[in-house]
mmCIF file of C-alpha atoms in Angstrom:
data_model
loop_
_atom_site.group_PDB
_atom_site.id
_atom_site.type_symbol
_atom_site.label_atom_id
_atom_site.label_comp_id
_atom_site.label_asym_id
_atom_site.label_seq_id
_atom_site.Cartn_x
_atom_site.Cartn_y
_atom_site.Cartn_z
ATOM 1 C CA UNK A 305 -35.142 32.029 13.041
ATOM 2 C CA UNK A 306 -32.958 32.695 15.919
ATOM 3 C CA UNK A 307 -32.975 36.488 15.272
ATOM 4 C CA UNK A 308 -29.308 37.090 14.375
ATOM 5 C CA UNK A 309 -30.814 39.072 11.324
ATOM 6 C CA UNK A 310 -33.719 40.634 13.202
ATOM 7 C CA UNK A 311 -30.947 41.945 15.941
ATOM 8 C CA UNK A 312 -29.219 43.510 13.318
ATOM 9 C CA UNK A 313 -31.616 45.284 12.021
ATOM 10 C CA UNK A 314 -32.637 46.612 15.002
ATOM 11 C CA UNK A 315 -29.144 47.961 16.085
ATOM 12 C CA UNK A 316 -29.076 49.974 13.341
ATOM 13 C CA UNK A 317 -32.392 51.599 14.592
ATOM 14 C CA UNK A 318 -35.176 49.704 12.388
ATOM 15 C CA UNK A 319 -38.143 49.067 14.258
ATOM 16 C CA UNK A 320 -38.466 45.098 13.722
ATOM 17 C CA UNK A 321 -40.491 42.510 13.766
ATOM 18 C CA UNK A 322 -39.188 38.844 13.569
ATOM 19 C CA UNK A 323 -42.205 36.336 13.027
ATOM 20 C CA UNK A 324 -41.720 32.421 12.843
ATOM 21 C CA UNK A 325 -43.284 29.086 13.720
ATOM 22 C CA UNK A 326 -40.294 27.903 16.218
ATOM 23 C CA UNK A 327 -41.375 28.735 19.874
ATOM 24 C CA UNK A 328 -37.634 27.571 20.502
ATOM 25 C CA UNK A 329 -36.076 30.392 17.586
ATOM 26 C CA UNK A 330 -38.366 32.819 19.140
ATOM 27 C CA UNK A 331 -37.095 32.262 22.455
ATOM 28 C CA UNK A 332 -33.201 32.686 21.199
ATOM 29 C CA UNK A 333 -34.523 36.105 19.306
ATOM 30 C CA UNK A 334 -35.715 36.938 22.356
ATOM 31 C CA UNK A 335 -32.629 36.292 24.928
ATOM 32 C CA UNK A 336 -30.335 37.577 21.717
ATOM 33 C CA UNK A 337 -32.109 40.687 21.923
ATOM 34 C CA UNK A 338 -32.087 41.023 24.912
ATOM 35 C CA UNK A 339 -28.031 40.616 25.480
ATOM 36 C CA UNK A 340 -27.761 42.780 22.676
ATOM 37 C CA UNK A 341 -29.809 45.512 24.561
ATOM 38 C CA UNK A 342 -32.167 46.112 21.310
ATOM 39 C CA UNK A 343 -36.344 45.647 21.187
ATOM 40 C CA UNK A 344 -38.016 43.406 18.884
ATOM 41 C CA UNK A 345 -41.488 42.487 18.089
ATOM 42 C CA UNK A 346 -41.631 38.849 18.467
ATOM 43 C CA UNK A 347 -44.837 36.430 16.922
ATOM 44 C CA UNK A 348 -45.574 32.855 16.187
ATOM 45 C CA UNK A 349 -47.451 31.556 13.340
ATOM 46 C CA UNK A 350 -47.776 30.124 10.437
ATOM 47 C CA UNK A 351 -46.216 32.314 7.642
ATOM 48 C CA UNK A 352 -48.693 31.034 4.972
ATOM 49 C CA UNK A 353 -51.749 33.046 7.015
ATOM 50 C CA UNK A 354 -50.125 36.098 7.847
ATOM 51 C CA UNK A 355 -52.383 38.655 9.653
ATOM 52 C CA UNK A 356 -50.595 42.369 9.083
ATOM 53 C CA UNK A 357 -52.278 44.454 6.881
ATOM 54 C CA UNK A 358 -50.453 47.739 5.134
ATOM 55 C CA UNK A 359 -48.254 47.680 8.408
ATOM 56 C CA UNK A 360 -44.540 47.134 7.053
ATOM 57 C CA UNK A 361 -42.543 49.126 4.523
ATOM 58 C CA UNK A 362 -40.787 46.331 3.870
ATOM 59 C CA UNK A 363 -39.547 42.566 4.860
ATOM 60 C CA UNK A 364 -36.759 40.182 4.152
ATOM 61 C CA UNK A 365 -37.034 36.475 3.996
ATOM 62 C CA UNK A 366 -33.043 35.356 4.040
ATOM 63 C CA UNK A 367 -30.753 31.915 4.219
ATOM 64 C CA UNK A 368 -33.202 30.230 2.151
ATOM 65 C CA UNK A 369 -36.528 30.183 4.673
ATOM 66 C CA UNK A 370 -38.873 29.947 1.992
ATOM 67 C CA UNK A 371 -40.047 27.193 -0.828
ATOM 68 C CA UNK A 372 -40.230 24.800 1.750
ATOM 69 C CA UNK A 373 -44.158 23.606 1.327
ATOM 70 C CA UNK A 374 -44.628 21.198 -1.043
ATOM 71 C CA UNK A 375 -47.596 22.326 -2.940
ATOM 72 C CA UNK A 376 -46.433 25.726 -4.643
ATOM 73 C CA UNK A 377 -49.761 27.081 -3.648
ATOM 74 C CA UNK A 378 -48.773 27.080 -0.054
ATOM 75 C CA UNK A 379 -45.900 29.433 -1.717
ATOM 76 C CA UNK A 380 -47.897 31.448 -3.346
ATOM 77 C CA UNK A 381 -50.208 32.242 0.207
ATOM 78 C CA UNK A 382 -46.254 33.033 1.792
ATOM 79 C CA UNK A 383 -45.607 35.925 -0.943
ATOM 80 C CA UNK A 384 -49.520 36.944 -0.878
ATOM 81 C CA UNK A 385 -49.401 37.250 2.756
ATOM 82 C CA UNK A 386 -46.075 39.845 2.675
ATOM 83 C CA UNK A 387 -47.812 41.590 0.085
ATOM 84 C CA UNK A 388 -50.746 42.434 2.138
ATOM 85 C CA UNK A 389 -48.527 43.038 5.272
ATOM 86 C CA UNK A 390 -46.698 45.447 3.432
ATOM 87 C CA UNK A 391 -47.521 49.401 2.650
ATOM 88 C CA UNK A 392 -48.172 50.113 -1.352
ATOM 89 C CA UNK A 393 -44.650 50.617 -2.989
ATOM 90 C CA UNK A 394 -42.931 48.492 0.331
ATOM 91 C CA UNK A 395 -39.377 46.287 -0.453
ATOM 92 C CA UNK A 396 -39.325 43.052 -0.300
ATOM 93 C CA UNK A 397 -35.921 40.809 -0.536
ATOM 94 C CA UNK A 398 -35.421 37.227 -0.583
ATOM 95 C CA UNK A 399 -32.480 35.113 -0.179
ATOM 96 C CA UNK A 400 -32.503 31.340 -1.541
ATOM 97 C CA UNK A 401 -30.702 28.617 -2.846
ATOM 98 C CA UNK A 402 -30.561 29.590 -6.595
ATOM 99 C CA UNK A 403 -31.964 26.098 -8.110
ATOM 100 C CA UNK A 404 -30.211 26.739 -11.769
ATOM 101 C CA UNK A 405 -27.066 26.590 -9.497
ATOM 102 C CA UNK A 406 -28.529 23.139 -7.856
ATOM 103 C CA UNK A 407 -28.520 21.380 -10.931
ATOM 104 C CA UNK A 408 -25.817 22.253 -12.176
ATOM 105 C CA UNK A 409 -23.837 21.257 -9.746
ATOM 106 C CA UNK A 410 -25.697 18.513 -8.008
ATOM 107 C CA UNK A 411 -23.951 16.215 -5.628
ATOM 108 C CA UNK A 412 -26.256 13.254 -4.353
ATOM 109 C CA UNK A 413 -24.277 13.316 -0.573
ATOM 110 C CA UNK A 414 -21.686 14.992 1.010
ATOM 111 C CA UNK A 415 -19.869 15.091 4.753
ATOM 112 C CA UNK A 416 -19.163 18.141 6.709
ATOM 113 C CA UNK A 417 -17.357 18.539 9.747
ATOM 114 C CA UNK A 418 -18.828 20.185 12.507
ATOM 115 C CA UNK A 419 -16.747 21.901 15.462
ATOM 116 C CA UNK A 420 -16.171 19.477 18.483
ATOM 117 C CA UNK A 421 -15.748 16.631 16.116
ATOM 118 C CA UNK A 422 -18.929 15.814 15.037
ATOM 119 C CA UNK A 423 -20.312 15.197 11.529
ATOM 120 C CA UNK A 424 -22.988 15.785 8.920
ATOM 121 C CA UNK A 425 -24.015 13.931 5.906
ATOM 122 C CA UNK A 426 -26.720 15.752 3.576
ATOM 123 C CA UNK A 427 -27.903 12.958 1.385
ATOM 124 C CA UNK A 428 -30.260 14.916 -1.622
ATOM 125 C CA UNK A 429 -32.496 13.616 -4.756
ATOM 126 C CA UNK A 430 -34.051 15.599 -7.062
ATOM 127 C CA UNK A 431 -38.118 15.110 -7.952
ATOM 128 C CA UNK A 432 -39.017 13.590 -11.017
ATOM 129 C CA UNK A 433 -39.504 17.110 -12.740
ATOM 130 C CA UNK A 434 -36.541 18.424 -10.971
ATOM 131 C CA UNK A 435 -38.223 21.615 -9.862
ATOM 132 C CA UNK A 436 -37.808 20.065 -6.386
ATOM 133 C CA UNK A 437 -35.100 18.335 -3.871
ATOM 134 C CA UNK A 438 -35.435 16.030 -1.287
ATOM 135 C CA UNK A 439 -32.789 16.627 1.481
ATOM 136 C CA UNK A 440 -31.816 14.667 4.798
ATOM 137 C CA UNK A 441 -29.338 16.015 6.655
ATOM 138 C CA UNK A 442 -27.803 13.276 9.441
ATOM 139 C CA UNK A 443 -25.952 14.570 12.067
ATOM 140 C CA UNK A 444 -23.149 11.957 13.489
ATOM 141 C CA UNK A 445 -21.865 12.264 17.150
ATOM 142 C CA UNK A 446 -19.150 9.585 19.003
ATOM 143 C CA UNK A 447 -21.137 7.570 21.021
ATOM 144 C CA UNK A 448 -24.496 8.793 20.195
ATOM 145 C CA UNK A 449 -27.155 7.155 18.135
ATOM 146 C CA UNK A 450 -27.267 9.348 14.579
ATOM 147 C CA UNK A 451 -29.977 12.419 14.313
ATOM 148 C CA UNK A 452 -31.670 12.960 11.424
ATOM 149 C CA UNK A 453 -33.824 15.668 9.886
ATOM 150 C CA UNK A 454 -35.402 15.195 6.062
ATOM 151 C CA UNK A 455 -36.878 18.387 4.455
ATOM 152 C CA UNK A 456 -37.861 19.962 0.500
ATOM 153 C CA UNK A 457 -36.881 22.438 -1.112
ATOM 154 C CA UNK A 458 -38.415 24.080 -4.523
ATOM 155 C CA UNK A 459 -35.954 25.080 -6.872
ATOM 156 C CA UNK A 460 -36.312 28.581 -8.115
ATOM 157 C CA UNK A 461 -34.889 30.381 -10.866
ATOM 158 C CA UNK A 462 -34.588 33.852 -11.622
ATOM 159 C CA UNK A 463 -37.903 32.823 -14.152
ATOM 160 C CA UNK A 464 -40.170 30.935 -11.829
ATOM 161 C CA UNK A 465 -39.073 33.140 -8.923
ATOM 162 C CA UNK A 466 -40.592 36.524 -11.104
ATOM 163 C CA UNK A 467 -43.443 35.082 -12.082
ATOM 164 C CA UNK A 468 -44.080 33.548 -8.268
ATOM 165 C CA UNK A 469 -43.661 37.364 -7.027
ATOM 166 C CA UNK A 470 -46.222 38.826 -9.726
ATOM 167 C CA UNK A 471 -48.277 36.466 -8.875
ATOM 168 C CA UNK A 472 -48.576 37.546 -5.423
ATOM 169 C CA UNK A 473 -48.647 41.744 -6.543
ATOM 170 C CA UNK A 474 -44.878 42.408 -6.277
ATOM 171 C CA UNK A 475 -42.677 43.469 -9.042
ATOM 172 C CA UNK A 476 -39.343 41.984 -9.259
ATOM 173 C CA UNK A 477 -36.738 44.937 -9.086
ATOM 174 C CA UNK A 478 -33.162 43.257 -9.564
ATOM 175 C CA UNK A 479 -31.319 40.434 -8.626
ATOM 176 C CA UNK A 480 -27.842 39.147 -7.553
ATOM 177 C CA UNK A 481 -25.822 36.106 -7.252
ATOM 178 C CA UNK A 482 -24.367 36.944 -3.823
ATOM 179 C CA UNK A 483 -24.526 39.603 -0.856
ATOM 180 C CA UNK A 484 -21.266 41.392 -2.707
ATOM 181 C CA UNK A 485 -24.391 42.673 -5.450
ATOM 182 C CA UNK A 486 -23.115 40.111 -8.384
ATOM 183 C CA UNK A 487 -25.200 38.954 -11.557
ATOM 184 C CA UNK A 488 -26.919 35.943 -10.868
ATOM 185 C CA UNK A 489 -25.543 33.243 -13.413
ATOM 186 C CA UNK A 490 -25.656 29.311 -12.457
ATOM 187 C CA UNK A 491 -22.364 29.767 -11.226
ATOM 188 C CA UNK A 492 -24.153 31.974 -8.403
ATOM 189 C CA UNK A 493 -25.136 29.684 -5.401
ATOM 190 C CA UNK A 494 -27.758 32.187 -4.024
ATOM 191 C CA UNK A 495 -30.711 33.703 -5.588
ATOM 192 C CA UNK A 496 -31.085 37.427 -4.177
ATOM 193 C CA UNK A 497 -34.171 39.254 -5.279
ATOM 194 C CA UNK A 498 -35.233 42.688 -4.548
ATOM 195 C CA UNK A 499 -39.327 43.710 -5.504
ATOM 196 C CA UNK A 500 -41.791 46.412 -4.348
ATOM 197 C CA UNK A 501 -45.077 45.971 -3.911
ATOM 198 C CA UNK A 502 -47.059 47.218 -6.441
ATOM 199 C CA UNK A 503 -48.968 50.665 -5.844
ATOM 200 C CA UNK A 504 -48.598 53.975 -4.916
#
């Protein structure tokens, strides 16, 4: 993304590396860092074929920037690729959506209102096996023809999301409900995950 995480990070005197797809997010990281006055490692691709191997001790993968792809294979190569990245016995933590929380309290559309008056309707349905959602988000401006963006997202439980990580050669360490460290219960709107790589 934009590096407001990556920045972070770095301030507190983590060597960093921020990696994405978005030449224009790379671009903010890199003025952002710069106004900051902190260095980060900036590189575009595609984080299904990560390159790094044994590099990082650990990586983080917040507001929901994974289960995207629509084949859960393409997933699968995301969490392989950290794994390989990463030195044995490196952290990894995730931040998404927390899908028992999505269907639980599903709302098909809903408005928000943005600062300088604007608007945004997310309109959502749910796939046919509900392990899935289909999202547009429409962004309404006065005098402006309306902007929209449609996107999926996989649903993940605290179930699917451990057996996704194992998969890929982490094991799933704990896991909260919010940034404050509580239990994740459907009542929880994020999914926080903590796992290590597995090795020595």
């Amino acid at each position: 993304g934009p590096g407001r995480h990556a920045v972070e990070f770095a301030k507190k005197g983590l060597k960093v590396t921020g990696y994405d797809f978005s030449e224009e997010y790379l671009k903010e990281a890199a003025a952002l860092a710069k106004k900051r006055k902190v260095k980060l490692r900036l590189a575009r691709g595609d984080m299904r074929a990560l390159k790094y191997k044994n590099e990082f001790d650990a990586a983080v993968n917040l507001f929901t920037s994974f289960g995207y792809f629509r084949k859960f294979s393409d997933d699968l190569k995301v969490l392989k690729g950290l794994s390989s990245a990463m030195k044995p016995g490196g952290r990894l933590m995730i931040d998404i959506v927390n899908g028992d929380f999505v269907r639980e309290h599903f709302h098909s559309r809903y408005w928000t209102e943005l600062p300088g008056g604007d608007f945004q309707l997310e309109s959502s349905a749910f796939e046919k096996n509900r392990k899935g959602i289909f999202n547009t988000w429409t962004i309404l401006k006065p005098g402006k023809k309306p902007a929209s963006r449609s996107f999926y997202t996989r649903l993940y439980d605290k179930k699917t999301m451990s057996a996704a990580l194992e998969k890929a050669g982490f094991k799933p360490l704990k896991f909260w409900g919010d940034f404050k460290g509580r239990p994740l219960t459907a009542q929880k709107n994020r999914l926080i995950v903590l796992a290590a790589k597995a090795g020595k």
